[in-house]
Coordinates of C-alpha atoms and ligand atoms in Angstrom, one line a residue:
X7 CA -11.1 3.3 18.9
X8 CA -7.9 1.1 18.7
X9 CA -5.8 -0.6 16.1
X10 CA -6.9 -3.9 15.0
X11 CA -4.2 -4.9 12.6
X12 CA -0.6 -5.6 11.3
X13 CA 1.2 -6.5 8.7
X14 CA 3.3 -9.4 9.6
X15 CA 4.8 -12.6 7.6
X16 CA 4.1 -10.6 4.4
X17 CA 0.2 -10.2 5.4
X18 CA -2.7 -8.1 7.5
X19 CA -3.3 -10.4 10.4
X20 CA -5.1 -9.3 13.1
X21 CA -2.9 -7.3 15.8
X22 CA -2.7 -10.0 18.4
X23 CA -1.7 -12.6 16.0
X24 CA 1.7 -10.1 15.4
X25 CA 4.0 -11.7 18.0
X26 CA 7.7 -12.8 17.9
X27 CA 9.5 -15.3 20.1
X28 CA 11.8 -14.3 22.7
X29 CA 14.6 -15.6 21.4
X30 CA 14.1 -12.6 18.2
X31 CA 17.6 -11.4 17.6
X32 CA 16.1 -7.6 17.2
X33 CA 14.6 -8.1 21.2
X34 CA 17.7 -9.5 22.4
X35 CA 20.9 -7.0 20.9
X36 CA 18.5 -3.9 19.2
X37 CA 19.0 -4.8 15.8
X38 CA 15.9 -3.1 14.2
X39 CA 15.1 -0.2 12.7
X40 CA 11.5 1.8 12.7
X41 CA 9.9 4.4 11.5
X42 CA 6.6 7.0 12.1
X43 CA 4.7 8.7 9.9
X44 CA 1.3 10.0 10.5
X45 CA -1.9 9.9 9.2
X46 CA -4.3 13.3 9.3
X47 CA -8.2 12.8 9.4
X48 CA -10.0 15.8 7.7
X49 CA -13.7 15.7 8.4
X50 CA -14.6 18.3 5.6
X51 CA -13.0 16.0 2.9
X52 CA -13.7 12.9 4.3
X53 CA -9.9 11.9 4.1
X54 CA -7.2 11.0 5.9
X55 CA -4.0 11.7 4.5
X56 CA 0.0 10.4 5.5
X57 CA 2.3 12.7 5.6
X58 CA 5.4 12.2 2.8
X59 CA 5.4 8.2 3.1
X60 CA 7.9 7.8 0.2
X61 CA 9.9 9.8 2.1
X62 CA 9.9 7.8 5.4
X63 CA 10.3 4.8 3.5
X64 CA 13.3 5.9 2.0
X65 CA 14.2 5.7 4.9
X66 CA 13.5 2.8 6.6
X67 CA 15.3 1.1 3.6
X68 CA 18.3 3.0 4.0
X69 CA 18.0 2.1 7.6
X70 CA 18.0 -1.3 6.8
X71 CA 20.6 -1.7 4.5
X72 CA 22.5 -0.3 7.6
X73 CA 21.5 -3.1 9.5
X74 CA 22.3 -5.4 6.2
X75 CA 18.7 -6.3 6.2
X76 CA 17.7 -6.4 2.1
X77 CA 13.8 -5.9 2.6
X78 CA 12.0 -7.9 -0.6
X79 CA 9.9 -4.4 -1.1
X80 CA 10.3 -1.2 -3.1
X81 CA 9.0 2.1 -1.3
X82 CA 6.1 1.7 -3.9
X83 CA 5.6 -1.5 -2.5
X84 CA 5.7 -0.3 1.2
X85 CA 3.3 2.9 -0.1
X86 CA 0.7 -0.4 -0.9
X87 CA 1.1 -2.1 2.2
X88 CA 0.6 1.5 4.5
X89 CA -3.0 2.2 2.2
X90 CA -4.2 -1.5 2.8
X91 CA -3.1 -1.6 6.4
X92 CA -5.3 2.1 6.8
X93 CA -8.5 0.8 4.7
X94 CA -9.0 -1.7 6.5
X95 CA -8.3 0.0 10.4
X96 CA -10.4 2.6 8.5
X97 CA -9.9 5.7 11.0
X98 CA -11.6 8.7 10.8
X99 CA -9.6 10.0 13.0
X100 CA -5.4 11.1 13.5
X101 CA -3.7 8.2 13.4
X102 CA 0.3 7.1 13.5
X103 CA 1.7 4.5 11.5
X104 CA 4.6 2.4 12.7
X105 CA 6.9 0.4 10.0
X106 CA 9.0 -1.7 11.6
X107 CA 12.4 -4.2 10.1
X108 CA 14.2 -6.2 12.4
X109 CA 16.4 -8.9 12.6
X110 CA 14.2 -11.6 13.1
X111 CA 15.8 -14.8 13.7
X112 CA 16.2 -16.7 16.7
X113 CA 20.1 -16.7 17.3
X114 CA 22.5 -15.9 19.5
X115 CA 25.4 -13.6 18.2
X116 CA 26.1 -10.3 18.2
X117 CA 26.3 -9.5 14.2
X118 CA 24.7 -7.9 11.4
X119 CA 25.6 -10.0 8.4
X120 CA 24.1 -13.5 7.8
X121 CA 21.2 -13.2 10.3
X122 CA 17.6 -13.0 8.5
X123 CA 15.2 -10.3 8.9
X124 CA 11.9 -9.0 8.4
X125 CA 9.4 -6.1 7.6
X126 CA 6.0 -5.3 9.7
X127 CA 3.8 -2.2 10.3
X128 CA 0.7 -1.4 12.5
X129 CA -0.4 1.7 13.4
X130 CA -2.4 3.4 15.8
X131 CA -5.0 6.1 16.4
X132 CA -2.8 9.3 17.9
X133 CA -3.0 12.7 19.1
X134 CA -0.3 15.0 20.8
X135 CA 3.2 13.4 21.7
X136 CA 4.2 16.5 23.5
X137 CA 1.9 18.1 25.5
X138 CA 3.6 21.7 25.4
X139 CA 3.9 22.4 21.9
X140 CA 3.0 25.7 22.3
X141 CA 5.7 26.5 24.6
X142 CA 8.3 23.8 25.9
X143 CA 10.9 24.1 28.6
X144 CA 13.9 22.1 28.0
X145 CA 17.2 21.5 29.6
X146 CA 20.4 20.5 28.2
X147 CA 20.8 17.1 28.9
X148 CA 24.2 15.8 30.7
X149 CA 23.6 12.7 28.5
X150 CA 25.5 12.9 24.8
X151 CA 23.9 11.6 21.5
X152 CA 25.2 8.9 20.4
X153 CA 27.8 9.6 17.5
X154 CA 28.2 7.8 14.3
X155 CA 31.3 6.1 15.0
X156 CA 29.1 4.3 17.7
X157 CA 26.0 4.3 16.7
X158 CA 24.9 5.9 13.8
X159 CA 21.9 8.8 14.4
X160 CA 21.1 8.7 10.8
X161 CA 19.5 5.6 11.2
X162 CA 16.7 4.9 13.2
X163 CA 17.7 1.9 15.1
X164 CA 16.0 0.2 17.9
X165 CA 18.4 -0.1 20.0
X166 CA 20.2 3.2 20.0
X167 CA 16.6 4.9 21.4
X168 CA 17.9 3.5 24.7
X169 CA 19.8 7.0 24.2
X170 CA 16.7 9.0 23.5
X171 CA 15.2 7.2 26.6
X172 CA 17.9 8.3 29.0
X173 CA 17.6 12.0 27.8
X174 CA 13.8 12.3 27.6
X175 CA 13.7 10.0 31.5
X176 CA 16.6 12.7 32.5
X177 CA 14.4 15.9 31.3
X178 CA 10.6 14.7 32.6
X179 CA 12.6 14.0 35.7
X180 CA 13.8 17.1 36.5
X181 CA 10.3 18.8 35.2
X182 CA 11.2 19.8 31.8
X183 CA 9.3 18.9 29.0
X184 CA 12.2 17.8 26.4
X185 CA 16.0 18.2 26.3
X186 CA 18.4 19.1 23.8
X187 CA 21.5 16.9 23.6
X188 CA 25.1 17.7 22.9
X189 CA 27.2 16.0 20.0
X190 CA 30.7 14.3 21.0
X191 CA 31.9 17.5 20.1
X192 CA 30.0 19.7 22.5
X193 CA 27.5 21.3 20.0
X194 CA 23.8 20.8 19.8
X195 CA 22.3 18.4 17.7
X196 CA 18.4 17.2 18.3
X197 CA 16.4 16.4 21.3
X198 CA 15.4 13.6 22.1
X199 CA 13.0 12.5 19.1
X200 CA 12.9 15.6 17.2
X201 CA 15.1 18.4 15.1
X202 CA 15.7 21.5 16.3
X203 CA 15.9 25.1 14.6
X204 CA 16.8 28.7 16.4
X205 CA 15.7 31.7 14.4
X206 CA 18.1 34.2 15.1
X207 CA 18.4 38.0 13.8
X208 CA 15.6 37.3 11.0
X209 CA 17.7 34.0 10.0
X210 CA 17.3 30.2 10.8
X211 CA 19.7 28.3 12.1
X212 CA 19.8 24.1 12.0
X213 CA 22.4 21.3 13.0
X214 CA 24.0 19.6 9.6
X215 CA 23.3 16.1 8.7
X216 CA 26.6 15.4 10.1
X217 CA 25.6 16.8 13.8
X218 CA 24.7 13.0 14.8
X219 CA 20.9 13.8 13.9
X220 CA 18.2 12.1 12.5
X221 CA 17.8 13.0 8.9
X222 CA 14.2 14.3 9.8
X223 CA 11.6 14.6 7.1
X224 CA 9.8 16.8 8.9
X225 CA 13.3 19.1 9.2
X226 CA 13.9 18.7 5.4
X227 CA 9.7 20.3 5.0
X228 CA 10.8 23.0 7.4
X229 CA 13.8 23.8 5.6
X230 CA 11.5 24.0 2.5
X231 CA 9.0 26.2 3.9
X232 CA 11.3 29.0 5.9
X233 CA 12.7 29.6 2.9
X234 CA 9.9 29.5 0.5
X235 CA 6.8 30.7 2.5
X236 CA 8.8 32.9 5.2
X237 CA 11.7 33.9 2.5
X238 CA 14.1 33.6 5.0
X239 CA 17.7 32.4 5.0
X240 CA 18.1 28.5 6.4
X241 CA 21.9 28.0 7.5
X242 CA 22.8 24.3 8.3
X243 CA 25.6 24.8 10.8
X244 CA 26.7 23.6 14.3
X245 CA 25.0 25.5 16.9
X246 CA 26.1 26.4 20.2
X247 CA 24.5 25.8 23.7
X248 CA 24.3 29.8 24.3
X249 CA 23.3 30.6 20.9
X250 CA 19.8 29.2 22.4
X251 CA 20.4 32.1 25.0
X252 CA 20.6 34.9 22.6
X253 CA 18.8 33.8 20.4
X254 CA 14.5 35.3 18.9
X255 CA 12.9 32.0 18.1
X256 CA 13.3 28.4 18.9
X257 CA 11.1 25.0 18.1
X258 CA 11.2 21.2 17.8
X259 CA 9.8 19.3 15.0
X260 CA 9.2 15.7 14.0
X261 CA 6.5 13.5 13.2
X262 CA 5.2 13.3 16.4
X263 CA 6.2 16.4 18.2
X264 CA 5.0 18.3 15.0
X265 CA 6.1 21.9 15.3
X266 CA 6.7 22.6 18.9
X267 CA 8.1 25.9 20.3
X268 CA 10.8 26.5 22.8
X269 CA 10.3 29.2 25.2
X270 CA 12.9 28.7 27.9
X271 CA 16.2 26.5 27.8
X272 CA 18.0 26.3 30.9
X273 CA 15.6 27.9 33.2
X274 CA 16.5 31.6 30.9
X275 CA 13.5 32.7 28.7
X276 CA 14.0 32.0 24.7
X277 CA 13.3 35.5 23.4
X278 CA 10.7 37.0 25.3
X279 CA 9.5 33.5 26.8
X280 CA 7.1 32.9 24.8
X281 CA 5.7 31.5 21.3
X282 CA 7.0 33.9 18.8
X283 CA 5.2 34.7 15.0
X284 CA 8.1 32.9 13.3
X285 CA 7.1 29.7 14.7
X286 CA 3.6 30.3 15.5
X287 CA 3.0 31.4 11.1
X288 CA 5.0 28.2 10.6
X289 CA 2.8 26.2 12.8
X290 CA -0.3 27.5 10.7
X291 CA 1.4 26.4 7.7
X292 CA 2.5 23.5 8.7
X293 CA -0.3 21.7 10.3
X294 CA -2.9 23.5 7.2
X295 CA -0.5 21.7 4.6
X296 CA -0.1 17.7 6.6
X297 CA -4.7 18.2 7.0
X298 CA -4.7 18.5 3.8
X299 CA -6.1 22.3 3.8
X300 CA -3.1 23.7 1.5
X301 CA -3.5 23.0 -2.3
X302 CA -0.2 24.0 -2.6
X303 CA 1.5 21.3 -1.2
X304 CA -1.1 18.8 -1.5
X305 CA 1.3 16.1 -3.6
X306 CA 3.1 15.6 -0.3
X307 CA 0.2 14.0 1.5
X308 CA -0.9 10.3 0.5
X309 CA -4.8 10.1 0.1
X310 CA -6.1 6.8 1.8
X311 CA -9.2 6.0 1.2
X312 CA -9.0 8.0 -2.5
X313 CA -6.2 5.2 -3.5
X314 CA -7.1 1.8 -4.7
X315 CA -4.1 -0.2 -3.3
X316 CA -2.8 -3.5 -5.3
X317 CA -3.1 -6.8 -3.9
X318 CA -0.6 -8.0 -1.8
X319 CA 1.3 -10.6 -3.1
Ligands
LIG29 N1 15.3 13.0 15.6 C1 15.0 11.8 16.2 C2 16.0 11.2 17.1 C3 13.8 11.3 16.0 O1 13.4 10.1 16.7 C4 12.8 11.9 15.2 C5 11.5 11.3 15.0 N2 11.4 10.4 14.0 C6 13.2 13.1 14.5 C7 14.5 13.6 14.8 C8 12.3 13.7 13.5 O2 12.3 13.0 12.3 P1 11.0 13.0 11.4 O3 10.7 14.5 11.1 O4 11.4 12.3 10.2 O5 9.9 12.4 12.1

């Protein structure tokens, strides 16, 4: 099944009519932001659910008021659009939703201020987005993430995933399966689309919000969870390259990887080499809770076909 839709100009048109000129300011000098949530079909309930949308749209606003882009839409408003772009591709299956702003006028100059842009979404039907999630082997990359003082990790721009590209290229390359990259100042901060956590002597460890990361929403639910569900300590520090040599435990997460374990970094073995209980009790609780299977935490999933959506103006 494929995706049949978009909003674009402020409406559902079908997917092929979603096209911009070439002369889009966003294609020519990266000046867009996106985001990507997902969308989990369960068959028993006859739902499919998004993961924390208010949460992602958060930040694609904040994105975009980066990129002086002042979107016409609340996140209420962007909730509406999501549920009547879903209803009417009406999967019944995983999907991944795609919200995209973007500077979309035809005009040559490299600036932010007084150039117009614009909202869109589409989505489409998805499964895995790293094959090895139940035990990837990374490298540290020789590239560096960009810094904020260049371009700012916290949002996600466009353009600066021409960074993630050169790490993730670099790492398949050389047959890894992801990299972790290095801040300016030498410590660790993500990979190349996704947070990263060590567990180490019963505690977790995670780059700060002022590592050069993405402020994940899937980090902030981990974060949540270790300490809640597994009772353990969460310390938001700047972690070393050999810390991921000594240390038990390691994993990815992001929308799309999910919850992936590391088990070897630099050709050496991350514990014992492979998934450990940390990571593989919160991958049970994790992927229970986003299928909707965990009452619990039910009020961070958005029902879609439960939810009567308001008309778009
Ligand atoms: N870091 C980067 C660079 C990413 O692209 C992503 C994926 N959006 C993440 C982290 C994880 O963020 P989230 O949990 O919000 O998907």
């Amino acid at each position: 099944m494929q995706n049949k839709y978009a909003f674009f100009n402020n409406r559902i048109v079908p997917i092929e009519e979603a096209t911009v000129s070439i002369m889009t300011h966003a294609l020519n000098y990266g000046t867009g932001a996106f985001g990507g949530l997902r969308g989990y079909w369960n068959a028993d309930k006859e739902e499919l659910f998004v993961f924390r949308p208010q949460q992602h749209f958060e930040r694609v606003l904040y994105s975009a008021k980066m990129l002086m882009i002042d979107l016409p839409y609340s996140v209420s408003d962007l909730v509406n659009i999501l549920l009547t772009l879903l209803q009417k591709e009406g999967y019944q299956q995983d999907c991944y939703i795609r919200p995209l702003v973007y500077k979309s006028q035809p005009l040559i100059g490299v600036r932010l201020n007084d150039v117009e842009g614009t909202f869109s979404m589409f989505s489409v039907p998805f499964g895995r987005y790293v094959d090895a999630e139940e035990g990837a082997k990374v490298a540290v990359s020789s590239w560096r993430r960009i810094s904020d003082n260049s371009i700012p990790a916290r949002g996600k721009f466009t353009g600066a995933y021409i960074n993630s590209a050169f790490i993730k290229t670099e790492a398949l390359l050389n047959g890894y399966d992801e990299a972790l990259v290095l801040d300016q100042s030498g410590h660790i901060s993500e990979g190349s689309a996704e947070n990263v956590f060590i567990f180490r002597n019963g505690k977790a460890i995670t780059p700060p919000v002022n590592s050069d990361i993405l402020e994940g929403i899937t980090r902030r639910t981990i974060i949540h969870l270790i300490r809640e569900e597994l009772g353990l300590e969460v310390e938001e520090r700047p972690i070393d390259r050999t810390e991921f040599y000594v240390c038990d435990e390691a994993f990815f997460c992001g929308t799309g990887v999910q919850i992936a374990a590391i088990t070897e970094v630099d050709r050496r073995p991350v514990g014992d080499g492979k998934m450990g209980p940390l990571v593989s009790e919160l991958r049970d609780l994790y992927f229970n809770i986003v299928r909707g299977n965990n009452d619990k935490y039910i009020n961070w999933l958005q029902p879609v076909y439960a939810t009567t959506p308001e008309p778009i103006a």
